[in-house]
Short mmCIF file of C-alpha atoms and ligand atoms in Angstrom, two decimals:
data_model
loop_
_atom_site.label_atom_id
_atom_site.label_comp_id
_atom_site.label_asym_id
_atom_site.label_seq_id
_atom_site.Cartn_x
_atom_site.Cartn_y
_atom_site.Cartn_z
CA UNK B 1 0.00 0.00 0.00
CA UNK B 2 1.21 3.36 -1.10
CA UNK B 3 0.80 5.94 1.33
CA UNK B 4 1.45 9.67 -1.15
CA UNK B 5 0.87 12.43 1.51
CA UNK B 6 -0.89 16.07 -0.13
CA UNK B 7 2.32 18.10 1.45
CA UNK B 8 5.13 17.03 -0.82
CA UNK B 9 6.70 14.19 2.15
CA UNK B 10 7.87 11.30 0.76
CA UNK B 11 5.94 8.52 -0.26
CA UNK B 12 5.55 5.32 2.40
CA UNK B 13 5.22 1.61 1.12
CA UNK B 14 3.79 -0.63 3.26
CA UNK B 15 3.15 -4.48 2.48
CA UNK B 16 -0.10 -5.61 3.48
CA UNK B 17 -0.28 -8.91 2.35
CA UNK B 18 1.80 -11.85 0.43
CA UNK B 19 -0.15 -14.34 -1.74
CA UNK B 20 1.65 -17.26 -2.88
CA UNK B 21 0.67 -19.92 -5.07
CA UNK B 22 2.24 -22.96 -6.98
CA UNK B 23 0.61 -26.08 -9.22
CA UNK B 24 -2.32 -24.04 -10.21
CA UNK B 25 -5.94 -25.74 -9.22
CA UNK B 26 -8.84 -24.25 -10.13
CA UNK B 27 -9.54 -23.37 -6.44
CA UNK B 28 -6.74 -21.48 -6.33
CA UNK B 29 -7.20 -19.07 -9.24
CA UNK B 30 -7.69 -15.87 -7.96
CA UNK B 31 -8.36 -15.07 -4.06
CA UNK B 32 -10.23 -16.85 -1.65
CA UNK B 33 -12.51 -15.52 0.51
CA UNK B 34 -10.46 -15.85 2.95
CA UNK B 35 -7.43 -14.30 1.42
CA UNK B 36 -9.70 -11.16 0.34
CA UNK B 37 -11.05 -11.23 4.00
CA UNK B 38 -7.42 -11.38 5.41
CA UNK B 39 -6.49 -8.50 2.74
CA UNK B 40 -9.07 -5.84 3.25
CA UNK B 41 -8.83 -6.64 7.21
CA UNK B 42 -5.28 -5.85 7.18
CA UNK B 43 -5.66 -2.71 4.38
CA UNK B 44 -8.35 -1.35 6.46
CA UNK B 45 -6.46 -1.17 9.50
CA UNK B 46 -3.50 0.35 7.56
CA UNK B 47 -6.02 3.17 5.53
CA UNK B 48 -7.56 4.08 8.87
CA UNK B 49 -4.22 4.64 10.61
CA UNK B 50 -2.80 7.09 8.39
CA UNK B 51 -5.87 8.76 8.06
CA UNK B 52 -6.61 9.01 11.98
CA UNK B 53 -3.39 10.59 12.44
CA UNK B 54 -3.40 13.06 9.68
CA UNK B 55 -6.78 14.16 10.82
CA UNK B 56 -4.97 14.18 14.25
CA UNK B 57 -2.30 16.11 13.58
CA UNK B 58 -4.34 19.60 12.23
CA UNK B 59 -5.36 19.70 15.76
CA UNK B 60 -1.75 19.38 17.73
CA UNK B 61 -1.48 22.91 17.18
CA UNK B 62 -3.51 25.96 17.53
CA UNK B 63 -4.87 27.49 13.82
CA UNK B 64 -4.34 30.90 15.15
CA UNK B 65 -1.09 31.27 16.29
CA UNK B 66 1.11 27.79 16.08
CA UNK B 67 1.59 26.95 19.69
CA UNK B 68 1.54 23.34 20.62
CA UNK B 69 -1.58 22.24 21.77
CA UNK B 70 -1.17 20.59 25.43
CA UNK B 71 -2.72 17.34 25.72
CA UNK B 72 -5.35 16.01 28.32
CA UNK B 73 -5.12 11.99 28.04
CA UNK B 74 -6.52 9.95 25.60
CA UNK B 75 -9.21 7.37 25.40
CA UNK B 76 -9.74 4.49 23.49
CA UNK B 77 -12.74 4.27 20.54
CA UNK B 78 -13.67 1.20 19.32
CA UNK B 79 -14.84 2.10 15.90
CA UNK B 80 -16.01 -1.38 13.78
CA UNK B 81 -15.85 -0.62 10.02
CA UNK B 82 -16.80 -3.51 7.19
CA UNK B 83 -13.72 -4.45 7.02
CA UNK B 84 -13.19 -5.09 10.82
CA UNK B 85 -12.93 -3.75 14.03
CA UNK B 86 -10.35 -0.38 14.71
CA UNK B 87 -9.29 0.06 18.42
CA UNK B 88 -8.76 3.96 17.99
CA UNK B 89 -6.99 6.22 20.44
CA UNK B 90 -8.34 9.63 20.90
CA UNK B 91 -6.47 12.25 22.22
CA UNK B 92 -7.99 15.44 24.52
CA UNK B 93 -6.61 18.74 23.75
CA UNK B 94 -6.60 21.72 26.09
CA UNK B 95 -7.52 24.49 23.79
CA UNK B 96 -4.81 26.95 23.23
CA UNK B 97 -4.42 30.27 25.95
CA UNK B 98 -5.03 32.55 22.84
CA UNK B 99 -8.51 31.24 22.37
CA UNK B 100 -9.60 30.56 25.60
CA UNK B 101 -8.15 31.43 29.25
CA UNK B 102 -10.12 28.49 31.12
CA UNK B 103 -8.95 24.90 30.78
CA UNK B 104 -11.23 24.02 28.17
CA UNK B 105 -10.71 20.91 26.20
CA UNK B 106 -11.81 18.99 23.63
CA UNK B 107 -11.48 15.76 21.65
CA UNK B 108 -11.64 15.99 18.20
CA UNK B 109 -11.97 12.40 17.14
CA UNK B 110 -14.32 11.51 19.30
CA UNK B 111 -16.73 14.62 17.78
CA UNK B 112 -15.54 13.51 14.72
CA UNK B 113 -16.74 9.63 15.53
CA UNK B 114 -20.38 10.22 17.45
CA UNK B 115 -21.58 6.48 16.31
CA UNK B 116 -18.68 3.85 16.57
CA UNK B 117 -19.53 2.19 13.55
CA UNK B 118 -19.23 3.13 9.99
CA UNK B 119 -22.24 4.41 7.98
CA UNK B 120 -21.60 2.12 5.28
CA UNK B 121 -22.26 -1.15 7.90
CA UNK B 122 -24.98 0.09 9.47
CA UNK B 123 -26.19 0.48 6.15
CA UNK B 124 -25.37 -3.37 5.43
CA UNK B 125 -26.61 -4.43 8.73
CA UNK B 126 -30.24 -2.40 8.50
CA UNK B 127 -30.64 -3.52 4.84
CA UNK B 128 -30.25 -7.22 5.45
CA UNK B 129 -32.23 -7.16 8.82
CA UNK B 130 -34.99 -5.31 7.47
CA UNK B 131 -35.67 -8.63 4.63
CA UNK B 132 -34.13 -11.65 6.22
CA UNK B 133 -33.92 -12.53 10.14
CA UNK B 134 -31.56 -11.11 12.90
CA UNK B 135 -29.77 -14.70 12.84
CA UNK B 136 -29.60 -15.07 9.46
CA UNK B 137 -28.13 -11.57 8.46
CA UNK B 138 -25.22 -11.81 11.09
CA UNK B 139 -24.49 -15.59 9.50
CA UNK B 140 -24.51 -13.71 6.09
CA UNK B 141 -22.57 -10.85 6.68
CA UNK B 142 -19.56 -12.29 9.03
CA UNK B 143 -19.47 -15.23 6.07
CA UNK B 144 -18.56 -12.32 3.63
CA UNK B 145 -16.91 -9.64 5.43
CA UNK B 146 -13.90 -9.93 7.98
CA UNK B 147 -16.20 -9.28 11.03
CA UNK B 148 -16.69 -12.55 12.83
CA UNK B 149 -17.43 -12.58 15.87
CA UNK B 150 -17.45 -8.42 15.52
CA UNK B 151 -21.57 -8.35 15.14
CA UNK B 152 -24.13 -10.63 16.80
CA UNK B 153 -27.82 -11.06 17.13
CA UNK B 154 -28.22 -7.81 19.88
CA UNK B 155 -25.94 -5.86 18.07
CA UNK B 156 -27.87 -6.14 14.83
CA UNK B 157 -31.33 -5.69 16.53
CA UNK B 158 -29.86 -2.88 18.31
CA UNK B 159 -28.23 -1.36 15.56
CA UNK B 160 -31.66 -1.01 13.81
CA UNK B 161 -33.57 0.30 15.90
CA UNK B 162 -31.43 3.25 16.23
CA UNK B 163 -31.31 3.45 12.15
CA UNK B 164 -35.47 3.00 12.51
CA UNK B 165 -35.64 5.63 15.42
CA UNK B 166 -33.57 7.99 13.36
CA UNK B 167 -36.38 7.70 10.53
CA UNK B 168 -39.05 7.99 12.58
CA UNK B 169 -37.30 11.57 13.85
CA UNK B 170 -37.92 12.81 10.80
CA UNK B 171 -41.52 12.07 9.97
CA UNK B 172 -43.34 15.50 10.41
CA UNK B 173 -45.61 15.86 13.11
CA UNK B 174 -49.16 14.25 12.62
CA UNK B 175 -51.96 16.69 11.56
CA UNK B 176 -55.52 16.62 11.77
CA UNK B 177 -55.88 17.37 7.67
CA UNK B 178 -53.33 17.69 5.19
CA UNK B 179 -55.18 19.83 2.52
CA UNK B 180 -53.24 22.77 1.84
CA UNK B 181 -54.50 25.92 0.28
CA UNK B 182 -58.16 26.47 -1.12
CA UNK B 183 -60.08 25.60 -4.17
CA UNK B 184 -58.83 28.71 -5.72
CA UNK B 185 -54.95 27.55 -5.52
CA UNK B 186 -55.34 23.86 -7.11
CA UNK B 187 -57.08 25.48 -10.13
CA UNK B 188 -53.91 27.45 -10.43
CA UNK B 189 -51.81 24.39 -10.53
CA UNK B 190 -50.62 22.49 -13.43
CA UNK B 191 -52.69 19.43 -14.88
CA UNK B 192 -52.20 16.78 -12.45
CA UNK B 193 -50.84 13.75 -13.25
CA UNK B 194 -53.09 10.18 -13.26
CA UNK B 195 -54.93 9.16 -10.12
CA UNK B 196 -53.46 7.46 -7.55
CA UNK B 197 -54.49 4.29 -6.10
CA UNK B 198 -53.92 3.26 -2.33
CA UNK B 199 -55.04 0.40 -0.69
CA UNK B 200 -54.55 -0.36 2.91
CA UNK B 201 -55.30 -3.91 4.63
CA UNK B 202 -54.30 -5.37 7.62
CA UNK B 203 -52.15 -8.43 8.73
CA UNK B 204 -51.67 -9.92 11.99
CA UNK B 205 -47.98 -10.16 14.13
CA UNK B 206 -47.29 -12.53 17.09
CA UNK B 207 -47.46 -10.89 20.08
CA UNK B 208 -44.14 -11.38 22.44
CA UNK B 209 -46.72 -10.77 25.37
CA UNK B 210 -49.29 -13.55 24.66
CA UNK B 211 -50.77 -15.46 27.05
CA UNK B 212 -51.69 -18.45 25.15
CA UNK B 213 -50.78 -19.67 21.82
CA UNK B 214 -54.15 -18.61 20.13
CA UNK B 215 -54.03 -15.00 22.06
CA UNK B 216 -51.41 -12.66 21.63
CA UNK B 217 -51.74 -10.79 18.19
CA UNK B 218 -51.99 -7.35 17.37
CA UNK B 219 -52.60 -5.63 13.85
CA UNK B 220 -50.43 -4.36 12.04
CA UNK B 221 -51.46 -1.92 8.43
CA UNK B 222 -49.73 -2.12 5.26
CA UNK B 223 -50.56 -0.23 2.26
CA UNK B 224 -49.49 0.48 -1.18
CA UNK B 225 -49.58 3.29 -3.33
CA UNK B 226 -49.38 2.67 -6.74
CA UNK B 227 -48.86 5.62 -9.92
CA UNK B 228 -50.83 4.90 -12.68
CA UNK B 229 -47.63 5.34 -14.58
CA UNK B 230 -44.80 3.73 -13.06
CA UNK B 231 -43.76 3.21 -9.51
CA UNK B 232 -45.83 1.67 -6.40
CA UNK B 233 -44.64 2.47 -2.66
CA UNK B 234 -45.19 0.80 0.27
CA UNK B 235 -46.02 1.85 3.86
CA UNK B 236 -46.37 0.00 6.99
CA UNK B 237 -47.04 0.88 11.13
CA UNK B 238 -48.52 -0.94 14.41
CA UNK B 239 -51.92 -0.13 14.60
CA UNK B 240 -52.68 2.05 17.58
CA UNK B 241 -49.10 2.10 18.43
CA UNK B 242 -47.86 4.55 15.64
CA UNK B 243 -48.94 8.06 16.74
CA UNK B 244 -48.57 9.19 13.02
CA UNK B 245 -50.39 6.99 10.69
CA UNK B 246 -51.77 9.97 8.81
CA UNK B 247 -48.61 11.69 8.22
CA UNK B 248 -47.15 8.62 7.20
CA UNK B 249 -49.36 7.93 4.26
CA UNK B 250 -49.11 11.93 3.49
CA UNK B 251 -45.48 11.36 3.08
CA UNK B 252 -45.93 8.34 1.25
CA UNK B 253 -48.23 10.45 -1.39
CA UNK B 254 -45.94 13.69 -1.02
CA UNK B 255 -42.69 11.73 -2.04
CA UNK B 256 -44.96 10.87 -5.59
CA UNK B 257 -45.56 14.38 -6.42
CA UNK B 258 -48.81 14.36 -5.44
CA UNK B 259 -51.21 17.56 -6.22
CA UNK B 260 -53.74 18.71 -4.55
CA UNK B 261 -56.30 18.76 -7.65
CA UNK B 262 -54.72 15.23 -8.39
CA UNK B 263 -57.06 12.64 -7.97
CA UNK B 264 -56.70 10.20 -5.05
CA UNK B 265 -58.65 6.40 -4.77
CA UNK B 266 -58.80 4.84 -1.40
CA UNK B 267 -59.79 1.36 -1.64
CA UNK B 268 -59.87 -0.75 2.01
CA UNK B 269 -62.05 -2.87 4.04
CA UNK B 270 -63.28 -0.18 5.51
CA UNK B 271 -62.13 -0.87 8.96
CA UNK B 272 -62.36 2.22 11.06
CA UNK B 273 -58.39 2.82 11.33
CA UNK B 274 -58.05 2.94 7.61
CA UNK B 275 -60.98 5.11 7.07
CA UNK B 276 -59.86 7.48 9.62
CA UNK B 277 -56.23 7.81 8.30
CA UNK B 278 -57.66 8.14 4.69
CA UNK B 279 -59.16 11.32 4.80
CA UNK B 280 -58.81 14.74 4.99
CA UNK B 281 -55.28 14.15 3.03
CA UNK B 282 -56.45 15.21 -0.65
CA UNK B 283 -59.76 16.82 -1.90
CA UNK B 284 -59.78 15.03 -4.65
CA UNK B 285 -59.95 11.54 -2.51
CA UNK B 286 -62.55 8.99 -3.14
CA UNK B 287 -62.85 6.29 -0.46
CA UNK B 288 -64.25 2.77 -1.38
CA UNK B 289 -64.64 -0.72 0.09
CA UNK B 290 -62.44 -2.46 -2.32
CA UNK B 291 -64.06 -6.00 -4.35
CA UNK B 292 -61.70 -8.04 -2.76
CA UNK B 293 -63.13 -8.13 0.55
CA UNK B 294 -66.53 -8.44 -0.40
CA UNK B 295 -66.35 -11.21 -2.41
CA UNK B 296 -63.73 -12.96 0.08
CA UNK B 297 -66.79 -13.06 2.29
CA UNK B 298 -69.34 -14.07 0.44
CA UNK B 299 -67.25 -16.68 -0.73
CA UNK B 300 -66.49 -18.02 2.63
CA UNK B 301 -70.18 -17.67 3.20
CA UNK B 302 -71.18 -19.99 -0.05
CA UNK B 303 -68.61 -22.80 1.12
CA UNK B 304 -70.78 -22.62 4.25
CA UNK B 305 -73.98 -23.57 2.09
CA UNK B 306 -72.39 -26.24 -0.19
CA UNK B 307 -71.19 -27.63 3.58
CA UNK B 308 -74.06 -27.67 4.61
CA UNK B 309 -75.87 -28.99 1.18
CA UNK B 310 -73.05 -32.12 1.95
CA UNK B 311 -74.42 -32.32 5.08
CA UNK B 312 -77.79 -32.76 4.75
CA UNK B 313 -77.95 -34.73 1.30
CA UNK B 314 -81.54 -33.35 0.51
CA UNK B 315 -83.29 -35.57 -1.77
CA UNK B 316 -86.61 -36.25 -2.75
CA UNK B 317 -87.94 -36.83 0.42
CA UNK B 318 -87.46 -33.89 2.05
CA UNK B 319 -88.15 -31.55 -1.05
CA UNK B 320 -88.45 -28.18 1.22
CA UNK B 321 -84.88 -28.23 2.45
CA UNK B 322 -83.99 -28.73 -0.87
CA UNK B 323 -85.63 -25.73 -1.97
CA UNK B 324 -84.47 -23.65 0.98
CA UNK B 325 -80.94 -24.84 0.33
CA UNK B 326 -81.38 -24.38 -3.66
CA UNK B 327 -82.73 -20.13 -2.08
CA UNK B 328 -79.55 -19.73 -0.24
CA UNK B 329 -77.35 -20.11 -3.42
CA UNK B 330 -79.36 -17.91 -5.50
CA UNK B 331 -80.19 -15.38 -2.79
CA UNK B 332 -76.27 -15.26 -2.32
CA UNK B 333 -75.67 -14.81 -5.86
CA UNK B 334 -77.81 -12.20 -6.17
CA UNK B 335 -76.09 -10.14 -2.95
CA UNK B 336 -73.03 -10.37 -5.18
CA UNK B 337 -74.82 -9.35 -8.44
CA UNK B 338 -76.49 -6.31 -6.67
CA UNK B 339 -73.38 -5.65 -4.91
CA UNK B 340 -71.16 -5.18 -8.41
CA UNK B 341 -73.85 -2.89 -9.52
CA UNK B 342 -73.80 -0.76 -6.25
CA UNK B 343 -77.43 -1.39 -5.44
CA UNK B 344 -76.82 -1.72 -1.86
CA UNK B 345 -80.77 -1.66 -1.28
CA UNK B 346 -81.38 -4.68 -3.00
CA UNK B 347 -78.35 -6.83 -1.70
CA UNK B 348 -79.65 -6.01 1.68
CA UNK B 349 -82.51 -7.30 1.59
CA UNK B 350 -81.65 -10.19 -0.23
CA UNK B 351 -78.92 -10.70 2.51
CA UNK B 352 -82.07 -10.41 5.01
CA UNK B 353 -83.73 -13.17 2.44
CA UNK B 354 -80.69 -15.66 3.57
CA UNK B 355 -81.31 -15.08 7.06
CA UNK B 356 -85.01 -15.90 6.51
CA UNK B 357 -83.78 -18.89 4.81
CA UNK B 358 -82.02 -20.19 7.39
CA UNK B 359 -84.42 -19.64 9.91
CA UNK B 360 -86.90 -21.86 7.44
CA UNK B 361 -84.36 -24.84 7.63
CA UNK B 362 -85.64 -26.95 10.04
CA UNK B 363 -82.51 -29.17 10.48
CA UNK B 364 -79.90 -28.21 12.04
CA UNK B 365 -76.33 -29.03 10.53
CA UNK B 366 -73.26 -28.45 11.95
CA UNK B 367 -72.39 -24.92 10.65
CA UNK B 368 -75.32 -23.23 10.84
CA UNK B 369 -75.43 -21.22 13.62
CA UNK B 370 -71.95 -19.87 12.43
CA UNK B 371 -73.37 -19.04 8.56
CA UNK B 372 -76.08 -17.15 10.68
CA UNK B 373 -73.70 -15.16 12.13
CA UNK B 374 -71.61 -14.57 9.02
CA UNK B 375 -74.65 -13.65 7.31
CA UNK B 376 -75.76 -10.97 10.41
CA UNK B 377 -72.02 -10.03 10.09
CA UNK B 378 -71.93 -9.21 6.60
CA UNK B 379 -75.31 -7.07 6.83
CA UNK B 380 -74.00 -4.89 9.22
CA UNK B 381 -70.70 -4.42 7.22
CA UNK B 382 -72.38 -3.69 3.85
CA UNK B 383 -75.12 -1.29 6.02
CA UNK B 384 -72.39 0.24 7.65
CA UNK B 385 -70.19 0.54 4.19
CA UNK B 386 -72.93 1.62 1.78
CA UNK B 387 -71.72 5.08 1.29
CA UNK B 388 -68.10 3.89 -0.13
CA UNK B 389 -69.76 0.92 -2.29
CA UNK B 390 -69.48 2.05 -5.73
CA UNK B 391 -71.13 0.55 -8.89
CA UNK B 392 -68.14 -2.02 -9.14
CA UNK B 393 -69.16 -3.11 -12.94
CA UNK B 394 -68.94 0.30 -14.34
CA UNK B 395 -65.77 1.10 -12.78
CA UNK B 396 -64.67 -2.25 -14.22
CA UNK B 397 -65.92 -1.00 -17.82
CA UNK B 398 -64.13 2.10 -17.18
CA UNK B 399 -60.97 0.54 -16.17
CA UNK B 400 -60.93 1.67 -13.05
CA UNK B 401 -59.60 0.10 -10.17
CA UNK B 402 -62.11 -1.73 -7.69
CA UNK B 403 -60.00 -3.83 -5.80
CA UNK B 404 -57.22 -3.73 -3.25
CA UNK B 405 -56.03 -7.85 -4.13
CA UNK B 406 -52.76 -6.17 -4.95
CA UNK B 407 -52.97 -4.58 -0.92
CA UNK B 408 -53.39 -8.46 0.29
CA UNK B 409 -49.98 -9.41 -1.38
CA UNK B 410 -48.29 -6.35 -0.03
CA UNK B 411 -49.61 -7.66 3.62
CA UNK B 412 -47.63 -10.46 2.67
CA UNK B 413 -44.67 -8.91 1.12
CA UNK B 414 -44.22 -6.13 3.83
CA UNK B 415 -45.64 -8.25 6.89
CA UNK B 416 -45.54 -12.27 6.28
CA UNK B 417 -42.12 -12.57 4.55
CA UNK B 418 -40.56 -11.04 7.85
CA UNK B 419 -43.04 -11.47 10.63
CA UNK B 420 -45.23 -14.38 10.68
CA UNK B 421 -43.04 -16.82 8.33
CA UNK B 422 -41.18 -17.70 11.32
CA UNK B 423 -43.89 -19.39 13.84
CA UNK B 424 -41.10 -18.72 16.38
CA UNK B 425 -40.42 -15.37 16.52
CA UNK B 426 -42.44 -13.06 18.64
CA UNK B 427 -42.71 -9.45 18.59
CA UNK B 428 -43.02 -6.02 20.29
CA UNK B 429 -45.33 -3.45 19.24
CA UNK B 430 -42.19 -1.65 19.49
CA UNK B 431 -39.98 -4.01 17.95
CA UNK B 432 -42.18 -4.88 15.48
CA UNK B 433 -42.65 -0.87 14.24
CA UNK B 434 -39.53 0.07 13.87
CA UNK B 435 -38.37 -3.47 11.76
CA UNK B 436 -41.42 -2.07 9.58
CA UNK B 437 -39.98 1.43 8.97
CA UNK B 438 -36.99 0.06 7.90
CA UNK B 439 -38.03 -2.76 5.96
CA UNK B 440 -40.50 -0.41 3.54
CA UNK B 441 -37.33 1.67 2.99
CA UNK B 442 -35.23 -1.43 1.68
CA UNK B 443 -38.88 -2.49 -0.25
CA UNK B 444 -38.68 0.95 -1.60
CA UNK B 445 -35.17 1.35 -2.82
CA UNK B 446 -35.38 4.83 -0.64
CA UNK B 447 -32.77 2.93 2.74
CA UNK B 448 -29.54 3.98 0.49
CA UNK B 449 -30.83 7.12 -0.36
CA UNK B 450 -32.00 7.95 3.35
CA UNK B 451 -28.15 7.11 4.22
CA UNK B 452 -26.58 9.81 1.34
CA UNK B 453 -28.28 12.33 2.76
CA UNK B 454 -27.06 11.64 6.34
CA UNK B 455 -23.50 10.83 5.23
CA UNK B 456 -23.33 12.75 1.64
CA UNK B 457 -19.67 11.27 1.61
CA UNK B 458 -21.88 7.75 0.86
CA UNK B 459 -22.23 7.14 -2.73
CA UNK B 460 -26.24 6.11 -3.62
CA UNK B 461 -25.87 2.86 -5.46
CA UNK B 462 -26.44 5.14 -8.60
CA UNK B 463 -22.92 6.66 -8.22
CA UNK B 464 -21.68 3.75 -7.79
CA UNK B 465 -22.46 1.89 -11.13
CA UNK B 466 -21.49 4.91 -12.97
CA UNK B 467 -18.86 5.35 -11.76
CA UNK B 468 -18.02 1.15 -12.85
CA UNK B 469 -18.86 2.38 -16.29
CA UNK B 470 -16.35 5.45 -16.29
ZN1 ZN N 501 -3.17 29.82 19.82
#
């Protein structure tokens, strides 16, 4: 390693590793791991030297008027780096008696060094955390980087939280509404771009506080917003543990441009969270229960009838429960018929026609009590939906967007992959938020970015290929 100082002093050579090789195997072509590991370990430890005491050196004596600096001890820094672990020494300086009568002091390293490990491996460890398990990423990273032993399970988990707490600092305080300006300002503005669609669902987390093995969840929302042109972005939070679910989503729609004559389309189950966070963020929003759910019900609902049509085996002698069971399926196809028109009159009461249906059925097969309460169940959710239920078919013909099915596989790909995969793992509400935040900033290609503008001596991944080009 050539060492070329900026002031004219010679050069310094130091050898930093010797790699020998003889009968060539194809093994041996090239480094090994190992070799590379040993390499960049020992490199590292050189690089860092020279530059610790160059950057030491500007402060041995005072800027103003040359004297020699008296030093106050040192202490040590343990400063761990990709490429292994530094034990730095960090000298105290008195300031100099031209700048300051009292016995001030100060350590420049140490100001220089506020988190003891490079922003480049907390980048590494957040990114790998945030898709693949605490266990998994410290197996993956000490396999490929000359850090064993160096990083462990706490260390990780520890190391992003701070990264997720960090993020979280910046999210803008949470606001009643996020309309800005009046009716008179958005006309002003330039054509809007496409509408966007958002869809929020929820998915369920193992609580690390449950009491039995069926008790112990707790909700947590993912959503997606997608540009009719182009990108999607994800968002994800603890429900009624994040204090800022609003402002969250605003950002979400704020980082893709959005205007405030730009249209906005809510689709969700219409569970009170969702609904609440939904509004009062464009004027241009529309907010409707989205297909999927609807027809996830009354699908559940006509297994429930065919079970029961199994059960029962109606034949010719007992022609009326035939014909009640023969009402159920058509009544039920009809609810979903009037439902994709967005005749929410009719489907109730030919959701109240099931319930007389079942009351009719004299037998009494195993499910029924629970298809009665499904079917109570889903007349209070349409009733209490009706204003957000849309005339599905025409929004179909218009190629419009009526359901949030792409929402269910974010749950999965934001929640499940990391979360619920792994029957083992339990979580905080805590814990379990700030994996989130991180996590939809790897999903979103936005965790390198977030790091550039912290450290702008980080290169964004951009950079970096061009810069393989050049
Ligand atoms: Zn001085």
């Amino acid at each position: 390693m050539v060492v070329e100082a900026g002031d004219g002093t010679p050069e310094k050579i130091e050898e930093i590793a010797r790699l020998e090789r003889s009968q060539l195997r194809p093994e041996e072509l090239g480094m090994t791991l190992a070799e590379a590991k040993g390499l960049m370990h020992d490199m590292q430890q050189t690089m860092v030297t020279k530059q610790i005491e160059e950057y030491v050196a500007q402060f041995e004596t005072c800027p103003h008027c040359s004297t020699q600096r008296t030093r106050k001890g040192q202490h040590p820094i343990i400063y761990r780096t990709l490429f292994g672990k530094l034990n730095l020494i960090s000298p105290r300086f008195y300031d100099c008696s031209c700048q300051n009568q009292g016995r001030h002091s100060s350590s420049p390293l140490a100001q220089l060094l506020t988190t003891h490990c490079a922003p480049e491996l907390q980048y590494l460890e957040t990114k790998f955390a945030s898709l693949v398990s605490y266990g998994l990423s410290v197996k993956l990273l000490t396999e490929v980087l000359p850090i064993a032993d160096e990083i462990n399970y706490t260390s990780l988990h520890r190391q992003l939280h701070r990264i997720a707490e960090r993020i979280e600092g910046e999210l803008g305080e949470e606001q009643f509404q996020f309309i800005e300006g009046c009716p008179n300002d958005w006309a002003k503005q330039p054509p809007p771009g496409p509408p966007l669609t958002v869809g929020l669902d929820g998915g369920y987390v193992h609580a690390s506080d449950q009491k039995s093995r069926t008790e112990g969840w707790f909700e947590v929302i993912a959503g997606k917003s997608v540009q009719t042109e182009g990108g999607a972005k994800v968002f994800a939070f603890v429900n009624k543990y994040d204090t800022k679910p609003k402002r969250r989503l605003y950002e979400v729609l704020r980082s893709q441009s959005l205007q405030m004559n730009q249209q906005v389309v809510f689709l969700s189950d219409g569970g009170d969270t969702v609904r609440d966070m939904q509004t009062y963020l464009s004027p241009e929003s529309e907010h409707l229960l989205d297909w999927f759910h609807i027809t996830m019900r009354l699908t559940v609902m006509g297994q429930m009838v065919k079970g029961i049509t199994a059960e029962l085996k109606p034949d010719t002698k007992c022609p009326e429960t035939a014909t009640v069971l023969a009402d159920m399926e058509k009544h039920l196809e009809s609810v979903k018929w009037n439902l994709w028109h967005g005749n929410v009159l009719h489907a109730l009461q030919r959701i109240d026609d099931l319930d007389d249906d079942l009351e009719m059925l004299e037998e009494n097969p195993a499910n029924k009590k629970k298809l009665l309460k499904a079917v109570k169940e889903f007349r209070s959710y349409i009733e209490g939906n009706q204003v957000f239920i849309p005339n599905f078919g025409d929004r179909y013909r218009h190629g419009d967007t009526i359901t949030t099915a792409f929402v269910e596989s974010t749950v999965n790909y934001v929640v499940s992959k990391r979360f619920v995969k792994n029957q083992q793992m339990r979580w905080t509400k805590r814990g379990a938020h700030l994996l989130l935040q991180t996590r939809v900033q790897v999903l979103n290609d936005d965790l390198r970015g977030t790091f550039c503008r912290w450290f702008p001596g980080m290169k964004s991944e951009e950079q970096t290929a061009l810069k393989d080009v050049a």
